[in-house]
mmCIF file of C-alpha atoms in Angstrom:
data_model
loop_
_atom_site.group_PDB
_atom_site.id
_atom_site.type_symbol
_atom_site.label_atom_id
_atom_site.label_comp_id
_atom_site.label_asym_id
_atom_site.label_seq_id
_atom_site.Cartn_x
_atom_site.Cartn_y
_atom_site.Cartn_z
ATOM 1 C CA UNK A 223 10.309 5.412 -23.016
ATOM 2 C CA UNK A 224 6.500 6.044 -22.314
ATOM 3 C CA UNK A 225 5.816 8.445 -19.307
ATOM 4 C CA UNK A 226 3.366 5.420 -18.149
ATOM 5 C CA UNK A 227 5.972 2.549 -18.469
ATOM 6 C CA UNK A 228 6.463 0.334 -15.435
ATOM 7 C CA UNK A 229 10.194 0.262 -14.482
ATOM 8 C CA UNK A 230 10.803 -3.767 -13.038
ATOM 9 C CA UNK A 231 13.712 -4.529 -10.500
ATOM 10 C CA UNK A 232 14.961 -8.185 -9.622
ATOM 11 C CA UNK A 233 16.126 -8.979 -6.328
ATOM 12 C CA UNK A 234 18.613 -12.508 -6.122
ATOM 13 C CA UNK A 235 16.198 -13.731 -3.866
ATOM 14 C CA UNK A 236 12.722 -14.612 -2.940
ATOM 15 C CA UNK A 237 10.651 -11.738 -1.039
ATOM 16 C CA UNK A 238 7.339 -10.724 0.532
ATOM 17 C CA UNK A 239 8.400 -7.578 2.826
ATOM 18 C CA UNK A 240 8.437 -4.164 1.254
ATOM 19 C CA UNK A 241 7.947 -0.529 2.585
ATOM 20 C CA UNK A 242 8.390 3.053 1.506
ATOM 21 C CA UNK A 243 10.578 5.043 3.710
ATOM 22 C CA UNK A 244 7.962 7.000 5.129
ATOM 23 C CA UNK A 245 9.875 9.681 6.849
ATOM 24 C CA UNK A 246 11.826 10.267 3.239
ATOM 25 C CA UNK A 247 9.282 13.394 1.558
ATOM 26 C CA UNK A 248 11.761 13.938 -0.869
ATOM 27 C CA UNK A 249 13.515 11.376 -2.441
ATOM 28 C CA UNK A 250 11.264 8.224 -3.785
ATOM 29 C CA UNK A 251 12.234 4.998 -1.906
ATOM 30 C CA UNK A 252 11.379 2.004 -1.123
ATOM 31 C CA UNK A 253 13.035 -1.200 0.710
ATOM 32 C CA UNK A 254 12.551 -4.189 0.525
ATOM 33 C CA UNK A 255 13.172 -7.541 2.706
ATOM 34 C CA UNK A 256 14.413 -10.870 1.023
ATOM 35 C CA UNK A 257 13.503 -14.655 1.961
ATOM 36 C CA UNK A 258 16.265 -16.774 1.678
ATOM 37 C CA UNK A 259 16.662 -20.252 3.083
ATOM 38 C CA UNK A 260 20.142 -21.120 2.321
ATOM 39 C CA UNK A 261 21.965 -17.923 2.105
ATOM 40 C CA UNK A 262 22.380 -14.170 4.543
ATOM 41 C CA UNK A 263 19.334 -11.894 3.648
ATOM 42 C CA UNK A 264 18.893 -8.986 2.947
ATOM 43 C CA UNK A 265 17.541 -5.001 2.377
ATOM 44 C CA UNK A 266 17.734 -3.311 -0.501
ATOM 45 C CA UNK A 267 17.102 0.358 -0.543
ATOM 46 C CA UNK A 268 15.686 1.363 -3.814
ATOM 47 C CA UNK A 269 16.076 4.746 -5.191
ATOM 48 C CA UNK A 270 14.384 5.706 -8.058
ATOM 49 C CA UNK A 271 15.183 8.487 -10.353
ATOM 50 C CA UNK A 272 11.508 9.439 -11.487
ATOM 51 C CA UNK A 273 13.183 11.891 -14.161
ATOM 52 C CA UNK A 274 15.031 9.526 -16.010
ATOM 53 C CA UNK A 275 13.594 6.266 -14.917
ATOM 54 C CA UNK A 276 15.812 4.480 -13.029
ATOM 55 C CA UNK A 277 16.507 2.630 -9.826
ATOM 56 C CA UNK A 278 19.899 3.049 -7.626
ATOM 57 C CA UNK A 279 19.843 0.550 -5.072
ATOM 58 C CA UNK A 280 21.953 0.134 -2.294
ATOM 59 C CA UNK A 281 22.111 -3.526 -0.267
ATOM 60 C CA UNK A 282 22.298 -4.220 3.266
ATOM 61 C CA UNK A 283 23.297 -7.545 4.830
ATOM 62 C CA UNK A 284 20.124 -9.315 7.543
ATOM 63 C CA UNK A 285 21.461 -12.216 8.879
ATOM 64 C CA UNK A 286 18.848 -12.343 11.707
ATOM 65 C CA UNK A 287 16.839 -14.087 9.184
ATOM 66 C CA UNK A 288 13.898 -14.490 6.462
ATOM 67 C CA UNK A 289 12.191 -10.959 6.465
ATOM 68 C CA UNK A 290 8.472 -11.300 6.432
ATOM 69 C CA UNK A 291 7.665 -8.101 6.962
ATOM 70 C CA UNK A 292 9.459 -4.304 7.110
ATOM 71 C CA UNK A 293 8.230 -1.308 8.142
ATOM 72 C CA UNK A 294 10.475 2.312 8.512
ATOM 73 C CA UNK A 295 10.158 4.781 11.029
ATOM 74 C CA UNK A 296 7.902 7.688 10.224
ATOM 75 C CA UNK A 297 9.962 9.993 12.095
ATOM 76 C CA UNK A 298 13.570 9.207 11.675
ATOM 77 C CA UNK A 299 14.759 8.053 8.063
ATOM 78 C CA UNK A 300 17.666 6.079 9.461
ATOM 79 C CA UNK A 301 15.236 3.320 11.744
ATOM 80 C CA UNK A 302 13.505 0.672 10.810
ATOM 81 C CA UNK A 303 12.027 -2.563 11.909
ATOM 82 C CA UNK A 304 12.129 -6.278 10.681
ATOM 83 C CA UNK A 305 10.067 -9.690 11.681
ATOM 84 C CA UNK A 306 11.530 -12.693 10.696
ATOM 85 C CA UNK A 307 11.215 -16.042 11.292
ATOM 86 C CA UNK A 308 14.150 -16.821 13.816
ATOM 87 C CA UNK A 309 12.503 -17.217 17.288
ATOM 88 C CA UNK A 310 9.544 -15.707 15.732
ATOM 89 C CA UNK A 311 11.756 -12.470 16.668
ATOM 90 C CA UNK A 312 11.445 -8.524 15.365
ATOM 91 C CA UNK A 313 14.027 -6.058 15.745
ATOM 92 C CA UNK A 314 14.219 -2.457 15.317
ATOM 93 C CA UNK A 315 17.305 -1.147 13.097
ATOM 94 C CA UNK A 316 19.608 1.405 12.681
ATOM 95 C CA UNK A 317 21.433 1.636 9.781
ATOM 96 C CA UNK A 318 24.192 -0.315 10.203
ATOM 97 C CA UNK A 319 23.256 -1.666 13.917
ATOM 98 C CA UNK A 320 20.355 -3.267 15.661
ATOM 99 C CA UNK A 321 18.432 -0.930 18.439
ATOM 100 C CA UNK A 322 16.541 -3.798 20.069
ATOM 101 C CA UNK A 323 14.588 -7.226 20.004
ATOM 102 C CA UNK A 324 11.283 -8.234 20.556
ATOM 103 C CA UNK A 325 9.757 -11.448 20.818
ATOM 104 C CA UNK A 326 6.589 -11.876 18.147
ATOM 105 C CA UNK A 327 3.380 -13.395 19.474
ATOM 106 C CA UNK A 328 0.156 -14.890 17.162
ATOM 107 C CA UNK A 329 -2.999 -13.948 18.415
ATOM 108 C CA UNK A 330 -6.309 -13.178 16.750
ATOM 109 C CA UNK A 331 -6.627 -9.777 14.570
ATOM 110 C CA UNK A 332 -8.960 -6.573 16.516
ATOM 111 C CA UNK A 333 -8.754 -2.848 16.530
ATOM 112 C CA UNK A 334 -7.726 -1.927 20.047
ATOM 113 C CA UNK A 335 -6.823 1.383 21.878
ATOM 114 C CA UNK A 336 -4.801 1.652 24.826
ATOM 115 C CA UNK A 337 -6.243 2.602 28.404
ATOM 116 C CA UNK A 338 -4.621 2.233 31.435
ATOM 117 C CA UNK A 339 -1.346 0.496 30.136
ATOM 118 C CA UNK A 340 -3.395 -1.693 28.688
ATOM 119 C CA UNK A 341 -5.288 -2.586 25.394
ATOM 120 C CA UNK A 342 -9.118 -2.717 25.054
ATOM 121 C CA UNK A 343 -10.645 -3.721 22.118
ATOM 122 C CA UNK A 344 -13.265 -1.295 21.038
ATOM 123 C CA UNK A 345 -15.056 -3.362 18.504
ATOM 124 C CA UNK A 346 -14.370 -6.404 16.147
ATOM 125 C CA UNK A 347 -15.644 -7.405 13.103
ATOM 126 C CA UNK A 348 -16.827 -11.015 13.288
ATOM 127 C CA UNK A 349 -16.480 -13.198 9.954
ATOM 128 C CA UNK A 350 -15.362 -10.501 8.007
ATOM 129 C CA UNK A 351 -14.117 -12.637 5.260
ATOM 130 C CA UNK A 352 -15.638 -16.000 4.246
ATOM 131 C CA UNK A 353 -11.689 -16.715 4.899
ATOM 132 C CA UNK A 354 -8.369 -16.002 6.317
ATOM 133 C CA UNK A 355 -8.090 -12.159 6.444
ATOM 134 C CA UNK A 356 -4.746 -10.967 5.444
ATOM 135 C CA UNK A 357 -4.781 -7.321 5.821
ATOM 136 C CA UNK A 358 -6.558 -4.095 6.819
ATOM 137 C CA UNK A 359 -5.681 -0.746 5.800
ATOM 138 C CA UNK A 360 -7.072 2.765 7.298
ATOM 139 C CA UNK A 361 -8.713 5.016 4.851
ATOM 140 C CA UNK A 362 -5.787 8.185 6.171
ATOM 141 C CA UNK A 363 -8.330 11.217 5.597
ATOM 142 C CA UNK A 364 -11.867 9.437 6.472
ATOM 143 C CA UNK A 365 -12.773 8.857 10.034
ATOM 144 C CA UNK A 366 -13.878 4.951 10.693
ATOM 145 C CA UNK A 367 -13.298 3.809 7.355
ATOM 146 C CA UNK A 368 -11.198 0.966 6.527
ATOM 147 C CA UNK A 369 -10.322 -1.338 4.144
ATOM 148 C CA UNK A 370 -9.772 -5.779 4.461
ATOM 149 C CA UNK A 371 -8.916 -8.047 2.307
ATOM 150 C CA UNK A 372 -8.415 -12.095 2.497
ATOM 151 C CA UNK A 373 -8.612 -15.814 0.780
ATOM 152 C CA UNK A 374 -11.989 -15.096 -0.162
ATOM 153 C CA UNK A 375 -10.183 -13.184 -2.958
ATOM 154 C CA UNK A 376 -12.561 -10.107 -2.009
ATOM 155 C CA UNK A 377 -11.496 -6.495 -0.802
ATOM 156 C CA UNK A 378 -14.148 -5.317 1.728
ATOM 157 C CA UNK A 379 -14.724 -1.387 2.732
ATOM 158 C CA UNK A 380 -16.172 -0.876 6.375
ATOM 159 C CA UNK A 381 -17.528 2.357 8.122
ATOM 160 C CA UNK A 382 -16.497 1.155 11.957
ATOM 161 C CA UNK A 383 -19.546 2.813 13.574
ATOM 162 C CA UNK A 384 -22.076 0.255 11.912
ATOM 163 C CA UNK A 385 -20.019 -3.297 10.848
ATOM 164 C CA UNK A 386 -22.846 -5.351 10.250
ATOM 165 C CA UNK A 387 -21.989 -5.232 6.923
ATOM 166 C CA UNK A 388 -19.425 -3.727 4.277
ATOM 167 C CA UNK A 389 -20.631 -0.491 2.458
ATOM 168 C CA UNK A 390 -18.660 -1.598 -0.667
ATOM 169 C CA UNK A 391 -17.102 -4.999 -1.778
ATOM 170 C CA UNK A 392 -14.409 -5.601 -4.960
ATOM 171 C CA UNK A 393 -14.283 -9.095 -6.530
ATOM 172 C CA UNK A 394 -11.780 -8.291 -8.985
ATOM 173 C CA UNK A 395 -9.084 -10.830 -8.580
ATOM 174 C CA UNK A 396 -9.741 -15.007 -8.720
ATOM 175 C CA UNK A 397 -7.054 -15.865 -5.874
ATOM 176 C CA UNK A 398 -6.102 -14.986 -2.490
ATOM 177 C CA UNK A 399 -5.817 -10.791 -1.704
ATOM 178 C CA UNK A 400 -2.656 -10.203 0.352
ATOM 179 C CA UNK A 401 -2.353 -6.817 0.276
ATOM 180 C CA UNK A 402 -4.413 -3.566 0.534
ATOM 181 C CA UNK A 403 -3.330 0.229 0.562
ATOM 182 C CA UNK A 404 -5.147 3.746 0.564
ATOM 183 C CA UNK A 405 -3.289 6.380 -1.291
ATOM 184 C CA UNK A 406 -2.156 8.947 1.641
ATOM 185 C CA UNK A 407 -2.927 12.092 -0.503
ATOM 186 C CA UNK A 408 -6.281 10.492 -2.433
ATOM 187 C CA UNK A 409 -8.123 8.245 -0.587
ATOM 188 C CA UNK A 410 -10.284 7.298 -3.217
ATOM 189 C CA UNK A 411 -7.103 5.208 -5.167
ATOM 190 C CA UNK A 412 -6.924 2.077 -3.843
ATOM 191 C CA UNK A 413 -3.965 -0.657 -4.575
ATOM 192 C CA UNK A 414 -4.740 -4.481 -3.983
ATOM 193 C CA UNK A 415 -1.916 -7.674 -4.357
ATOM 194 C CA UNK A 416 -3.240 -11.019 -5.109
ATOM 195 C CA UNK A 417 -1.741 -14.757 -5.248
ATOM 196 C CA UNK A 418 -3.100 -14.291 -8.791
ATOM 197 C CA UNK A 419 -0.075 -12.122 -9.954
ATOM 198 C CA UNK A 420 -1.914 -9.278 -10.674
ATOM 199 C CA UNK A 421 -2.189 -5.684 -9.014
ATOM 200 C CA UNK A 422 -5.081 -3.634 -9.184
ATOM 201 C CA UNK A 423 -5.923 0.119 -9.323
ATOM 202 C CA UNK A 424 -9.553 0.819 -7.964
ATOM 203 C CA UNK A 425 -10.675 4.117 -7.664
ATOM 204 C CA UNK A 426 -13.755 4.260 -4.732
ATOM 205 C CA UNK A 427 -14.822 7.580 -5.236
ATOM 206 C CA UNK A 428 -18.112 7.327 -3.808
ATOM 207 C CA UNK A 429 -16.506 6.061 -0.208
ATOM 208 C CA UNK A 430 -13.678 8.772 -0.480
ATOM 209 C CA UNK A 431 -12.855 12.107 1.236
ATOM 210 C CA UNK A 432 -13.437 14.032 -1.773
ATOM 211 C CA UNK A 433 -16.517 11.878 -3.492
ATOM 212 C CA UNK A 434 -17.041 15.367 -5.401
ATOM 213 C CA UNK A 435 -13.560 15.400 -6.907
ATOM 214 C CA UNK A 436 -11.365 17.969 -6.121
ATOM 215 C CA UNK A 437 -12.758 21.227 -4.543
ATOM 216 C CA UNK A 438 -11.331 24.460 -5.131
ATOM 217 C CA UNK A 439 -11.742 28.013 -4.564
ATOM 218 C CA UNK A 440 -14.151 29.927 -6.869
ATOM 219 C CA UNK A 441 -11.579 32.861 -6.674
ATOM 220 C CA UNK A 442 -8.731 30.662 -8.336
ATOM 221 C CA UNK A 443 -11.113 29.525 -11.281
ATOM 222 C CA UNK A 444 -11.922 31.334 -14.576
ATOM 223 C CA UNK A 445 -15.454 31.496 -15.687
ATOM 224 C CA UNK A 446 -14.798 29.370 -18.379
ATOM 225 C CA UNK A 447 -13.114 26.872 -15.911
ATOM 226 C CA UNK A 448 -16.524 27.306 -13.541
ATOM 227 C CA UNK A 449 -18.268 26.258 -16.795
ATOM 228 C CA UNK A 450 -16.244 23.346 -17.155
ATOM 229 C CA UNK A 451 -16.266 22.461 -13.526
ATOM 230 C CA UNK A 452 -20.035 22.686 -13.149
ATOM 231 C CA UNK A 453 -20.287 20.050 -16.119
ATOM 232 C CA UNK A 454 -17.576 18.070 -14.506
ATOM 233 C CA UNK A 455 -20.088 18.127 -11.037
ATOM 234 C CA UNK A 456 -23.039 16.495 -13.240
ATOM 235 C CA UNK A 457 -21.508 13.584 -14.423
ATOM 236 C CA UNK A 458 -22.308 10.474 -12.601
ATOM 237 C CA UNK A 459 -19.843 9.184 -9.422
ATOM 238 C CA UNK A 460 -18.095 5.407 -10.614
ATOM 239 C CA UNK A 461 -16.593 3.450 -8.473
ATOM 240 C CA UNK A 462 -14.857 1.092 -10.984
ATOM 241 C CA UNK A 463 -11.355 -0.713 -11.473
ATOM 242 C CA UNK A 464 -8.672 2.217 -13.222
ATOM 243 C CA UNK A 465 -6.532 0.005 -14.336
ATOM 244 C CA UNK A 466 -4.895 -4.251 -13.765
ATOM 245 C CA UNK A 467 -1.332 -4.323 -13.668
ATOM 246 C CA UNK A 468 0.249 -7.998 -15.020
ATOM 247 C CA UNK A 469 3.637 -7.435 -14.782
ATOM 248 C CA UNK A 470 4.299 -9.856 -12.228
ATOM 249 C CA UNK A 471 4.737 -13.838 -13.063
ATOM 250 C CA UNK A 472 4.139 -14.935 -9.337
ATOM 251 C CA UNK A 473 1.643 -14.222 -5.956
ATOM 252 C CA UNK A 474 2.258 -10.439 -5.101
ATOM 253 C CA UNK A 475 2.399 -10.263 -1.292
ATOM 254 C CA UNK A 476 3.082 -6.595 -1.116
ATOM 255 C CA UNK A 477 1.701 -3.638 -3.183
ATOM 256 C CA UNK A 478 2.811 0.095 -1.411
ATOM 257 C CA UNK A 479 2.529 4.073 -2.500
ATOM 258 C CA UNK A 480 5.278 6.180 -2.527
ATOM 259 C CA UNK A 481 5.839 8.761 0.437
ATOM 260 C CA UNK A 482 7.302 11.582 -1.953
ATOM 261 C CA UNK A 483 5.286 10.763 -5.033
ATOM 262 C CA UNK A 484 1.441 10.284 -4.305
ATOM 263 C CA UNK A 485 1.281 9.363 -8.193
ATOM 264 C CA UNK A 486 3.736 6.109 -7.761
ATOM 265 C CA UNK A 487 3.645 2.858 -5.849
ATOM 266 C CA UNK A 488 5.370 -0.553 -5.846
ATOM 267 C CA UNK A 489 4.235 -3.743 -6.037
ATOM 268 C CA UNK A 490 6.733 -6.775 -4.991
ATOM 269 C CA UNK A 491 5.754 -10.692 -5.801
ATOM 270 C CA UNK A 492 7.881 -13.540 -4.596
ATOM 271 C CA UNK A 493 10.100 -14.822 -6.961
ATOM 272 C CA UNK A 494 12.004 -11.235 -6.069
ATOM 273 C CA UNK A 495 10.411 -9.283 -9.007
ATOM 274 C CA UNK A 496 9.572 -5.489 -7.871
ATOM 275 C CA UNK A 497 7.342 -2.932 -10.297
ATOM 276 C CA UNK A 498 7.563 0.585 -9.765
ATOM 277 C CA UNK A 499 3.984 1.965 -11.666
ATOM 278 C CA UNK A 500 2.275 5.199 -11.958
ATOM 279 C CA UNK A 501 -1.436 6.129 -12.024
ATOM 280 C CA UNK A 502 -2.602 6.731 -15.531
ATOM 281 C CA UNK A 503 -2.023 10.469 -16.782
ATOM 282 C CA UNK A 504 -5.411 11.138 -16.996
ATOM 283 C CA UNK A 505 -6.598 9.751 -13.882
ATOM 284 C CA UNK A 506 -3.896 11.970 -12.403
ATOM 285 C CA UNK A 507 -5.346 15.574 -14.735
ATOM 286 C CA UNK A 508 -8.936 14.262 -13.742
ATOM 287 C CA UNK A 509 -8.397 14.297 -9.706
ATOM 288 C CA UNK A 510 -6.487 17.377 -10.147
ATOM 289 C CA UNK A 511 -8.714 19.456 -12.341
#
């Protein structure tokens, strides 16, 4: 099997909610909330064995509900929290018993910072997309820099201090974005989910941390590799699309990057279908080196 292959998972049911377990460093997993109508839901932990390529899964019964979205505690591997649709409810969970509930309100979408035991919004971006916006994702290593995406089936980039306008602005995919997600460990890789069944790599170089690739010491290169690195410095910066995943036959509502493995990520579309992918090889050499 190719190094590069995507490994593809089916769950009995629909889903939209997926997550890495981000307080997991060491073992790649993911879980992943179902959407059933008719029968109990459920979470599946998914384990995959990067070695040998494949997935252990282990399932967990969630009668509460339909998931619509997970999320897992970044400080305790055995928490995590749920909203679904009964009572417009969340809960946080333990693993095999519920902490506590919370009732879920809808209200308009603004970045906010609590003062006072209160929340303030400190500034909101006003008709961001031509459409409904569906997510927003922090650049992690890039102060004020975020990404959006929505139904105008465009991914927007925005530097916080000046929103007037985006600095950058992907029209790769021809239906509603749902999803959008900075790599933790290389801000310039950048996963999008669309209605139109297709996930897509982008790598925004010139809006990263490191929009000089990857700096290192002059004491741990070799001349020769100074040579090479100096050549490396003069080629042009691209911000351009790395690669368009098609593995998936319906809308992908979630696309997420592994917490062990900065290289992998998951992408999960509703008729239950999940893809585990890597970034190309030599994307992977090129950041490195």
């Amino acid at each position: 099997m190719e190094d590069d292959a995507p490994v593809i998972y089916g769950l009995e049911f629909q889903a939209r909610a997926l997550t890495p377990q981000t307080a997991e460093t060491d073992a790649i997993r993911f879980l992943v909330g179902t959407q059933s109508l008719k029968y109990d839901n459920q979470i599946h932990i998914i384990d995959f064995d990067d070695e040998n390529n494949i997935i252990n899964k282990n399932v967990l019964l969630h009668q509460a509900g339909e998931i619509w979205h997970i999320s897992a505690s970044p400080a305790d591997k055995g928490v995590l929290a749920t909203c679904y649709n009964r009572m417009s409810c969340g809960s946080q969970w333990e693993m095999g018993r519920k902490s506590f509930r919370w009732p879920i309100t809808t209200s308009c979408c603004g970045i906010y910072r609590k003062a006072q035991a209160r929340l303030c919004q400190i500034y909101c971006i006003e008709n961001a997309h031509g459409q409904l916006v569906r997510d927003l994702d922090f650049n992690p290593n890039k102060q004020y820099y975020l990404a959006s995406c929505g139904d105008d089936c465009k991914v927007k980039f925005w530097d916080t201090r000046n929103v007037t306008e985006p600095v950058k602005t992907l029209e790769e995919h021809s239906h509603w974005v749902w999803n959008v997600r900075y790599n933790h460990s290389h801000d310039q890789l950048v996963l999008t989910g669309s209605s139109d069944s297709r996930v897509i790599l982008s790598n925004m170089v010139s809006i990263s941390s490191e929009p000089f690739g990857h700096l290192v010491d002059d004491d741990d290169i070799s001349d020769q590799e100074d040579h090479r690195s100096e050549e490396k410095s003069k080629e042009p910066l691209q911000d351009n699309v790395i690669a368009t995943y098609e593995e998936h036959e319906d809308s992908v509502y979630a696309v997420d990057w592994s917490s062990a493995d900065p290289w992998l990520f998951a992408s999960l579309s509703y008729d239950g279908r999940l893809v585990i992918n890597r970034v190309p090889r030599a994307l992977k050499y090129h950041i490195l080196l």
